[in-house]
Coordinates of C-alpha atoms and ligand atoms in Angstrom, one line a residue:
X1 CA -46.1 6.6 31.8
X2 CA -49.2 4.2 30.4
X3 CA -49.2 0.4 31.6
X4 CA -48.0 -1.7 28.8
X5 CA -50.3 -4.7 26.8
X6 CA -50.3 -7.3 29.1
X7 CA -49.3 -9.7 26.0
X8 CA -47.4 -13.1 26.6
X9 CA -44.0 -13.6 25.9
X10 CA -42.4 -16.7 24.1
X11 CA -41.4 -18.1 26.9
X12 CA -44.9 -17.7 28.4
X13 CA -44.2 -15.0 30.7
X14 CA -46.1 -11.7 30.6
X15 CA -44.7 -7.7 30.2
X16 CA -46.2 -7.3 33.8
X17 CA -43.4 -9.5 34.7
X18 CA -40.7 -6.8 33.3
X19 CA -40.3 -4.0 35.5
X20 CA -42.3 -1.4 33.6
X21 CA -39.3 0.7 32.6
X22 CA -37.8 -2.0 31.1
X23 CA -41.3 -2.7 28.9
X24 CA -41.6 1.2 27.7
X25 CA -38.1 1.8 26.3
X26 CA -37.7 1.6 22.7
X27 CA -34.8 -0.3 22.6
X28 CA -35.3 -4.1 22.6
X29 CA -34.8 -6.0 25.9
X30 CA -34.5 -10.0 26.5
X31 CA -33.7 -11.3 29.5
X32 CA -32.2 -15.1 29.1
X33 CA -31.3 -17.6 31.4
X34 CA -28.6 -20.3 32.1
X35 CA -28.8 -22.3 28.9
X36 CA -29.3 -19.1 26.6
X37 CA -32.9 -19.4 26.0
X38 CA -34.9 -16.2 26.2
X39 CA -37.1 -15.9 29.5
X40 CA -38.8 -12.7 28.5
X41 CA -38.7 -9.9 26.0
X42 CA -40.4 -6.3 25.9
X43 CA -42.4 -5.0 23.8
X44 CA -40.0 -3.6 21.4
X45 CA -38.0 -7.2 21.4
X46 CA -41.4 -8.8 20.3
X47 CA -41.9 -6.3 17.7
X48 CA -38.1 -6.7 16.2
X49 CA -38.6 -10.3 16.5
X50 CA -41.5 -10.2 14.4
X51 CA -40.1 -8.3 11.5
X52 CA -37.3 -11.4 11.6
X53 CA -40.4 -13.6 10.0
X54 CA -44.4 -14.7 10.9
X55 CA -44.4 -16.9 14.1
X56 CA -40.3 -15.5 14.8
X57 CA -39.5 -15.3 18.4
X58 CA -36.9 -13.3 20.1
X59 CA -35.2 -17.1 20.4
X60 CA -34.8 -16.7 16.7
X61 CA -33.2 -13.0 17.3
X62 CA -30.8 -14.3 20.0
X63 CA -29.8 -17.0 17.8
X64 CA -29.4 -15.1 14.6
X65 CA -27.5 -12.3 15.9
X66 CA -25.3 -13.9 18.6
X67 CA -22.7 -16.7 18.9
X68 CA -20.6 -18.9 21.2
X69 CA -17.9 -16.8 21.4
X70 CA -20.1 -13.3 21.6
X71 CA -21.3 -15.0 24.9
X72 CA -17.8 -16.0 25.9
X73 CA -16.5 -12.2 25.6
X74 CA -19.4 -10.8 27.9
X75 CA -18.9 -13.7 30.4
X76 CA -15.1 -12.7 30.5
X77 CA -15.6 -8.7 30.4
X78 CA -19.4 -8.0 31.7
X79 CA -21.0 -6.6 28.2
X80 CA -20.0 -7.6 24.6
X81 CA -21.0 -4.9 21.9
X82 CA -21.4 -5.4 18.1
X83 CA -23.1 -4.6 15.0
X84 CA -24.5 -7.5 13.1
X85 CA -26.2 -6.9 9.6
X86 CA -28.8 -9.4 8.0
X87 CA -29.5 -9.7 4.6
X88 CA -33.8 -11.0 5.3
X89 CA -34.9 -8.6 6.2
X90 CA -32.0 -6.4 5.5
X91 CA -31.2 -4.4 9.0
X92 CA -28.2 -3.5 10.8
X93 CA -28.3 -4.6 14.6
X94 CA -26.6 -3.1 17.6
X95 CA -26.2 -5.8 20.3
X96 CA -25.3 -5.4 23.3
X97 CA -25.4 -8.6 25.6
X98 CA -24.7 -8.2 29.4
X99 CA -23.0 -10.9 32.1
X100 CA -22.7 -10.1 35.7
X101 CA -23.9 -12.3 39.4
X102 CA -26.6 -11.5 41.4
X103 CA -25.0 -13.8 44.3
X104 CA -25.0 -17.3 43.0
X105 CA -27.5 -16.9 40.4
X106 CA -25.9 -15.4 36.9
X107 CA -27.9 -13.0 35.2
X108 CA -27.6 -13.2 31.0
X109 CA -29.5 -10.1 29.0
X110 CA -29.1 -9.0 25.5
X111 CA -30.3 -5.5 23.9
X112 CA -31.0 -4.7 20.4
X113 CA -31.4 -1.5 18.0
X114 CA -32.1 -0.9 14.9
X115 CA -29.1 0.9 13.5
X116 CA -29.7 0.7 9.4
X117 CA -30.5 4.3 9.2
X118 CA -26.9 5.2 10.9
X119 CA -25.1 2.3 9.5
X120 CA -26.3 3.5 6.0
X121 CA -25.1 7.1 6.7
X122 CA -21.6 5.8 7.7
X123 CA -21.7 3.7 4.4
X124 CA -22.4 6.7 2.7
X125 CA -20.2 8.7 4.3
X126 CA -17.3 6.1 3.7
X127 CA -18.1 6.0 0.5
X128 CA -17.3 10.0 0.0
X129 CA -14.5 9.9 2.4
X130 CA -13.1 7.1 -0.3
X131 CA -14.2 9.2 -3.1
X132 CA -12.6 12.1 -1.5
X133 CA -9.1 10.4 -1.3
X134 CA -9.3 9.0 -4.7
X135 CA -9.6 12.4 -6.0
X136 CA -7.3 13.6 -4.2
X137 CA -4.9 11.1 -5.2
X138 CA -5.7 11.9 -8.7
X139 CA -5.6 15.7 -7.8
X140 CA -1.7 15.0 -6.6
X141 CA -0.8 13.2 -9.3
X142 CA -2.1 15.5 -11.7
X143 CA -0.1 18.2 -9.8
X144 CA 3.3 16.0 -10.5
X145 CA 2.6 15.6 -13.7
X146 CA 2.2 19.7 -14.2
X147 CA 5.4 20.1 -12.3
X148 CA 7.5 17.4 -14.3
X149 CA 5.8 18.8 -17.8
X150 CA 6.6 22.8 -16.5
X151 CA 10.4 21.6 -15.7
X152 CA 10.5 19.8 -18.8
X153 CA 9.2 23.0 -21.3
X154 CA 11.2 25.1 -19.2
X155 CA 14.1 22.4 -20.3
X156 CA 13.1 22.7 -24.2
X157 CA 13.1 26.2 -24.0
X158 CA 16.5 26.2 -22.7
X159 CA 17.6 23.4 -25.0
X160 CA 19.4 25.7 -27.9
X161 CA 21.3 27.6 -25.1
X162 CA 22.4 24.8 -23.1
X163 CA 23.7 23.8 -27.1
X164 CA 25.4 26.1 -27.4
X165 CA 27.3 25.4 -24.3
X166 CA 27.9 22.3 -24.9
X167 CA 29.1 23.1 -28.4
X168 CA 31.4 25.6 -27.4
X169 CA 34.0 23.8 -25.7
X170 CA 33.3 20.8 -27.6
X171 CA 34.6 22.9 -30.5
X172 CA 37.7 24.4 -28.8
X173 CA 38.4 20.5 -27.8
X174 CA 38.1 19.3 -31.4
X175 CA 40.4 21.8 -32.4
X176 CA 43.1 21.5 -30.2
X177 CA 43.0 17.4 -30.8
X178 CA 43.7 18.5 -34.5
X179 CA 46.6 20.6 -32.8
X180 CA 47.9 17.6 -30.5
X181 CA 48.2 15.4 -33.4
X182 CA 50.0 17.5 -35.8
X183 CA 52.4 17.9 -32.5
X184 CA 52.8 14.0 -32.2
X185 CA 53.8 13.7 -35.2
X186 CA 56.5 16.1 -35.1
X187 CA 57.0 14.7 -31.8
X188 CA 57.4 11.1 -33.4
X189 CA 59.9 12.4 -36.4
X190 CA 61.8 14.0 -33.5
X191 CA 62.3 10.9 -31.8
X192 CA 63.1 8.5 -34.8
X193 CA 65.8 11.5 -35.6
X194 CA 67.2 11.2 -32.4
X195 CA 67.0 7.5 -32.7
X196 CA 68.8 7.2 -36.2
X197 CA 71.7 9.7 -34.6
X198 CA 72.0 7.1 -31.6
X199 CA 72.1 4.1 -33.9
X200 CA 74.9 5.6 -36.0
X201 CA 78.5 5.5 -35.5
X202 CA 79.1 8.7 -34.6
X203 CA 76.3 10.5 -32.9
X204 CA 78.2 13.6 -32.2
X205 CA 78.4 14.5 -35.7
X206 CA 74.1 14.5 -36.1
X207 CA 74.1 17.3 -33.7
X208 CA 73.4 19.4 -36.2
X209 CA 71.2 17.8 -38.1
X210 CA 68.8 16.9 -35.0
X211 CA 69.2 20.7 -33.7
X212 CA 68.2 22.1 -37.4
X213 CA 65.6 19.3 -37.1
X214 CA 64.6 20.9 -33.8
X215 CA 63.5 24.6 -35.4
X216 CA 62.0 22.9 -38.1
X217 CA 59.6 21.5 -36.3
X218 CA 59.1 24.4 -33.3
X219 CA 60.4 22.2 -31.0
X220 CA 60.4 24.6 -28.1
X221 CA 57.0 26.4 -28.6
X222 CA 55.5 22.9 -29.1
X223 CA 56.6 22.1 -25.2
X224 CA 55.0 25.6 -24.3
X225 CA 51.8 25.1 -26.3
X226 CA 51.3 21.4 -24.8
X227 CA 50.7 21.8 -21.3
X228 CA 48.2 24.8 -22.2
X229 CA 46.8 22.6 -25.0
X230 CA 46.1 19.8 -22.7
X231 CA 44.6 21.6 -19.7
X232 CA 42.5 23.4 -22.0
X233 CA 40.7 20.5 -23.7
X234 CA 40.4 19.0 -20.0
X235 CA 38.9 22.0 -18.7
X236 CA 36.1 21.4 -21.6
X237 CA 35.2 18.3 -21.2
X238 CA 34.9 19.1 -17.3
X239 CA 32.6 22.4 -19.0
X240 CA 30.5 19.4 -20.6
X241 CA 30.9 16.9 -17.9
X242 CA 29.7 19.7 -15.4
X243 CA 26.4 20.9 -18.0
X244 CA 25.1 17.3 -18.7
X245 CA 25.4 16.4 -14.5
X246 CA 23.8 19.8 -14.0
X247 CA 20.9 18.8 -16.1
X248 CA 20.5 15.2 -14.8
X249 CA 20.1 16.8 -11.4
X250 CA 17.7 19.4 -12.4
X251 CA 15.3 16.9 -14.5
X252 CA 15.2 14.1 -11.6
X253 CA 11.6 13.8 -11.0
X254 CA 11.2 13.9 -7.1
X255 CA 8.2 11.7 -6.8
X256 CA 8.2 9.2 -4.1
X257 CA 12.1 10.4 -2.8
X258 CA 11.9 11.8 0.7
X259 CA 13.3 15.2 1.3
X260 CA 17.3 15.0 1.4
X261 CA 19.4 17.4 3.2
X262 CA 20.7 19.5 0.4
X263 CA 23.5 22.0 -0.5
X264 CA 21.7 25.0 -2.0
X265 CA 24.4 27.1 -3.2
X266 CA 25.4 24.3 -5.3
X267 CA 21.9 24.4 -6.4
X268 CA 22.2 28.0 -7.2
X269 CA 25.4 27.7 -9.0
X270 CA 24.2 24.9 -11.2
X271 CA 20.8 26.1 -12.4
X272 CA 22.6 29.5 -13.3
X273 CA 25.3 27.5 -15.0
X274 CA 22.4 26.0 -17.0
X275 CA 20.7 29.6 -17.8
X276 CA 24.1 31.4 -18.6
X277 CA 23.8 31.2 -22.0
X278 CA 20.5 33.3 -21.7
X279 CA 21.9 35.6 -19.6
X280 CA 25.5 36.1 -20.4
X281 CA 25.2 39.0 -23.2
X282 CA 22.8 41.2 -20.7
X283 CA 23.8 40.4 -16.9
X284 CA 26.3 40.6 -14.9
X285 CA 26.1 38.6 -12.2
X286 CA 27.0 39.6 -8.5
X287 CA 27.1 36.7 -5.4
X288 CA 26.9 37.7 -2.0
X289 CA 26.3 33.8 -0.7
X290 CA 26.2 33.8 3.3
X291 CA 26.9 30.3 5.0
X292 CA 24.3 27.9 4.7
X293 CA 23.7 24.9 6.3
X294 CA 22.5 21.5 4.1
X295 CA 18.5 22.3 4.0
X296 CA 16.5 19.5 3.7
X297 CA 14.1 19.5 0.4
X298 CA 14.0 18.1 -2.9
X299 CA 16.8 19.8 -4.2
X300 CA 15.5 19.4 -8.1
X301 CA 12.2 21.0 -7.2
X302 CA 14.0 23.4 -5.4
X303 CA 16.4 24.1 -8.7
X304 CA 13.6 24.2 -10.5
X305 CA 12.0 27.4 -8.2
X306 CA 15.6 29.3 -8.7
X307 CA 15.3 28.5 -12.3
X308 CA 12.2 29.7 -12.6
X309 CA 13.3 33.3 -10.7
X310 CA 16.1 33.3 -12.7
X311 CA 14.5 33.4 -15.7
X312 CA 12.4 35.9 -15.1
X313 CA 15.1 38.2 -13.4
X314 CA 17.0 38.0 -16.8
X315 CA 13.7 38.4 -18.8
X316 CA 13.2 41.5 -16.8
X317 CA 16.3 43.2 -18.1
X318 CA 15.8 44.6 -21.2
X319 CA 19.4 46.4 -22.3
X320 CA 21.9 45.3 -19.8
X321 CA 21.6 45.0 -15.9
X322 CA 22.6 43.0 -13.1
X323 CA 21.1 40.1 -10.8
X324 CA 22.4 40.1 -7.4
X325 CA 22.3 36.3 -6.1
X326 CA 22.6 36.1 -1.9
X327 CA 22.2 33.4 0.9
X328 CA 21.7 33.7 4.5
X329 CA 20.6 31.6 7.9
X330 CA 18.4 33.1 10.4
X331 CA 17.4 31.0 13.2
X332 CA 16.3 27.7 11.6
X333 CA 15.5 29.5 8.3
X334 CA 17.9 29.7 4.8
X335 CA 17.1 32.1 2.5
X336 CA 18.3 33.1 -1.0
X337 CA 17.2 36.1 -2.8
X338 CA 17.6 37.1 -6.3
X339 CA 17.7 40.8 -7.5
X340 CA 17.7 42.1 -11.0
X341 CA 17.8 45.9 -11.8
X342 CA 14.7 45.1 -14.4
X343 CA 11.6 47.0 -14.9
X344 CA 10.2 46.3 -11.5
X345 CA 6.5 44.7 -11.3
X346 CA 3.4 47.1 -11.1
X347 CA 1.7 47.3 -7.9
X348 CA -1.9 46.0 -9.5
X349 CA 0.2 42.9 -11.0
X350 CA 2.3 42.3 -7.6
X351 CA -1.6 41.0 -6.4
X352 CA -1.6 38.6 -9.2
X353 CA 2.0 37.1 -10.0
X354 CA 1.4 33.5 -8.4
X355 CA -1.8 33.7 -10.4
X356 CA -2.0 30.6 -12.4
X357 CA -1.6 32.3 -16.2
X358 CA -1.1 35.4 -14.9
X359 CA 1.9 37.0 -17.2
X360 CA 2.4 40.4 -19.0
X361 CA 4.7 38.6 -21.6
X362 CA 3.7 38.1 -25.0
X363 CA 1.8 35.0 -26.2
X364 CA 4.7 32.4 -26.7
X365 CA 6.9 34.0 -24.3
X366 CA 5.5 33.3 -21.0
X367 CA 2.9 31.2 -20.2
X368 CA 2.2 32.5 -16.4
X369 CA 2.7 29.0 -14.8
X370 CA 6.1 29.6 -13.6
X371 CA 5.6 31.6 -10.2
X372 CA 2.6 29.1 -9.5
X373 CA 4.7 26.6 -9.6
X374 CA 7.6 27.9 -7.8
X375 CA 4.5 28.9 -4.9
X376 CA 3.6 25.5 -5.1
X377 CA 7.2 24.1 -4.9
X378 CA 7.9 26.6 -1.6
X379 CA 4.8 25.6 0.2
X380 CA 5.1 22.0 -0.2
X381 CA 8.7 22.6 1.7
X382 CA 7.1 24.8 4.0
X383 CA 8.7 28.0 3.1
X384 CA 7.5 31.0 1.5
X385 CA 8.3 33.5 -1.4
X386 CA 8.8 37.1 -0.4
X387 CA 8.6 40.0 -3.0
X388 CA 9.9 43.8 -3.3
X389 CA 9.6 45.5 -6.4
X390 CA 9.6 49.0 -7.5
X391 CA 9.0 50.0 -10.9
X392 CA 11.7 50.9 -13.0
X393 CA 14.1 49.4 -10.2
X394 CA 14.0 45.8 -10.2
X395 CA 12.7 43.6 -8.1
X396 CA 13.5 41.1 -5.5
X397 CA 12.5 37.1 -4.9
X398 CA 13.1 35.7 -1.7
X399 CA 12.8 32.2 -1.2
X400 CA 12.9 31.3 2.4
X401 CA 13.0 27.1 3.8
X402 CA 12.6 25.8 6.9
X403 CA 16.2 23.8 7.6
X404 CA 14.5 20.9 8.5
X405 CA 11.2 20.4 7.8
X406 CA 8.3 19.9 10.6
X407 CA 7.9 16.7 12.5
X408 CA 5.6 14.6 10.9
X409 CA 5.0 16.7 7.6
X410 CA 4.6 13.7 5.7
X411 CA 4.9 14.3 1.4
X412 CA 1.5 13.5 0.6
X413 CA -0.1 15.9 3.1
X414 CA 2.3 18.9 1.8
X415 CA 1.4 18.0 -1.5
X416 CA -1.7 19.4 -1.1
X417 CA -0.9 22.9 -0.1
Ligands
ATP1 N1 11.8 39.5 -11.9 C1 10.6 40.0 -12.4 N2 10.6 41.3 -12.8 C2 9.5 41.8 -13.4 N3 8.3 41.2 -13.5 C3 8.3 39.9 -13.1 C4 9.4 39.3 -12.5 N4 9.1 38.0 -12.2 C5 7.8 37.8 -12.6 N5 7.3 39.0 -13.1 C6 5.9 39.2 -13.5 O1 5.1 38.1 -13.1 C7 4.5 37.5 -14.2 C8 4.3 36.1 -13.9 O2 5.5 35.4 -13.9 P1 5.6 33.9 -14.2 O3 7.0 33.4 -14.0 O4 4.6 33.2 -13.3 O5 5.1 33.7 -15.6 P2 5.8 34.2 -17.0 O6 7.3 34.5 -16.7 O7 5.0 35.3 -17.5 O8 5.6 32.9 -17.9 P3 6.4 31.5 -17.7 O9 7.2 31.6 -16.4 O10 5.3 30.5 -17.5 O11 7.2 31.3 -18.9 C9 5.3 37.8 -15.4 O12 4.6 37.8 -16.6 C10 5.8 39.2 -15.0 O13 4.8 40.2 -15.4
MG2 MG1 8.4 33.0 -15.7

């Protein structure tokens, strides 16, 4: 180690009066006494100093980069540390300023270094970590917006069936209201017969009248017909009732909802009550539901993944066939599988079926975005989709969800997956 310039120091005192190690370091020493003046400064302190202006002392660096209560913290805990950045010249200085006795004397000293290179790679690398998340944000979004446009053309495209549905038993209502009211009035000439007998003065001898009045107007088949009438046209509009809450559910967006514990049989039973007018001609439909505990998800999403895999099982069956719908539990898992006896799924294409646009239907059938979505949908809760399939067979979809989902799987995170 080489002696250091023997060069004066503001405060008149010479590097021969540091202890040499303290004069060779890079980092920027001053030593400062009682009243916070600086007593002596290295070589390195002198050089920083300088760059602070021409004539600038390390007084002028103690004073720009410290204050009262810097000083108070490093009396009270022994060392205070911060960055301080300056705009002339611009730098970003570490400071470090130390406290302690030596007896009855108290010692004061402050280090400096010149940080700007690091501070201006953590700027930098704040500004991409902000980037980063902004994207991402916009990346999530973007991902919602997919999902609620999928569920919605998967919606249109079921629009005319659901309809149909809906017109059906509106029809068989409308028709048995014309019905109830030719039956009221009968009902109401009955009555005013019955009433005119009453009111004359001898009732006994209407008897006939009111019972030839009776067959006129099919007395007793209207009594049988009214009950079945009634029960009839209130099982419709429960029908229509049950379709329109059945679509609510299934178009709820999820955004921003937490994950709710959810019955999904019910589920099941609703989304295939919304695609039973695709399927009705074609499939028969067998349930072999297990006993399932409430399963914490987003039960629309979650609709919307059974929707998707029922689709595609009826899609699958050209003449006629079955789906077979089951539920299970195993350890803290529900399943629910859906079987068709379709044409099965080629081994070459079983690589490539939660491909983005991967589909084997014709342009304006399929657009290939539905078992992306439904992988998507799974992973985000955690689960998984499970496949069979043999050609000419049919094929199998098993959707498998944790029952609760794990502690401290926060949305936005999963939303990424
Ligand atoms: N149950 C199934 N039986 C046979 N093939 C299937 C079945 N489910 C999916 N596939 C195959 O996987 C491909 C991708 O399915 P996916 O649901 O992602 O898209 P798609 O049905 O073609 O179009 P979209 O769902 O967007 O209308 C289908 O084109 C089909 O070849
Ligand atoms: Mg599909």
């Amino acid at each position: 180690m080489s002696e250091q310039p023997d060069t004066p120091t503001t405060a008149g005192h010479r590097d021969t009066d540091m202890p040499w190690a303290l004069a060779a370091v890079d980092t920027a020493v001053v030593l400062i006494d009682g009243e916070g003046r600086a007593t002596r400064a290295n070589h390195a302190a002198r050089v920083l100093a300088a760059r602070l202006g021409p004539g600038a002392t390390p007084d002028l660096l103690l004073s720009r980069t410290t204050t009262g209560a810097s000083w108070e913290m490093a009396q009270r805990d022994g060392r205070w540390v911060g960055e301080v950045s300056m705009a002339d010249p611009p730098m970003v200085l570490e400071v470090k300023l130390y406290c302690g006795s030596d007896g009855s004397t108290t010692r004061r000293f402050a280090t400096f270094s010149d940080v700007s290179a690091r501070s201006a790679r953590e700027d930098e690398l704040q500004r991409r970590h902000d980037e980063l998340q902004r994207t991402y944000r916009r990346l999530a979004g973007a991902q919602e917006q997919l999902l609620q446009s999928e569920k919605m053309a998967s919606i249109g495209q079921l629009a005319a069936g659901v309809a149909h549905e809906i017109n059906n038993p509106i029809g068989y209502v409308h028709s048995n209201l014309g019905t109830l009211q030719e039956y009221t009035g009968a009902l109401m000439a009955l009555i005013e017969g019955y009433a005119s007998a009453l009111a004359s003065d001898d009732p006994a001898s209407s008897r006939e009248v009111i019972r030839h009045m009776r067959e006129r107007l099919d007395f007793d088949f209207i009594t049988g017909d009214l009950p079945q009438l009634l029960s009839e046209s209130r099982e419709g509009i429960e029908r229509v009732t049950k379709i329109v809450q059945d679509l609510k559910d299934f178009s709820r967006v999820g955004r921003d909802e937490a994950m709710r514990p959810s019955d999904l049989e019910r589920g099941l039973e609703s989304t295939l009550n919304i695609v039973w007018n695709d399927l009705k001609y074609k499939v028969r439909v067998e349930k072999h539901y297990g006993t399932l505990p409430l399963v914490e998800c987003h039960a629309s999403e979650i609709n919307q993944v059974l929707m998707n895999l029922l689709i595609n099982a009826g899609q699958a069956i050209t003449e006629r066939g079955t789906i077979s719908l089951a539920t299970g539990c195993e350890d803290d898992e529900a399943w629910i599988s859906i079987a068709d006896s379709g044409c099965g799924i080629a081994e070459d294409a079983l690589q490539k079926i939660f491909d983005p646009f991967f589909t084997t239907k014709p342009i304006g059938r399929g657009t290939g975005l539905g078992l992306a979505i439904c992988y998507s949908i799974v992973a985000k809760h955690h689960g998984r989709i499970e496949v069979s399939s043999r050609v000419g067979a049919g094929t199998t979809f098993r959707v498998v969800l944790p029952v609760v989902q794990p502690a401290g799987a926060g949305d936005d995170e999963a939303t990424a997956g």
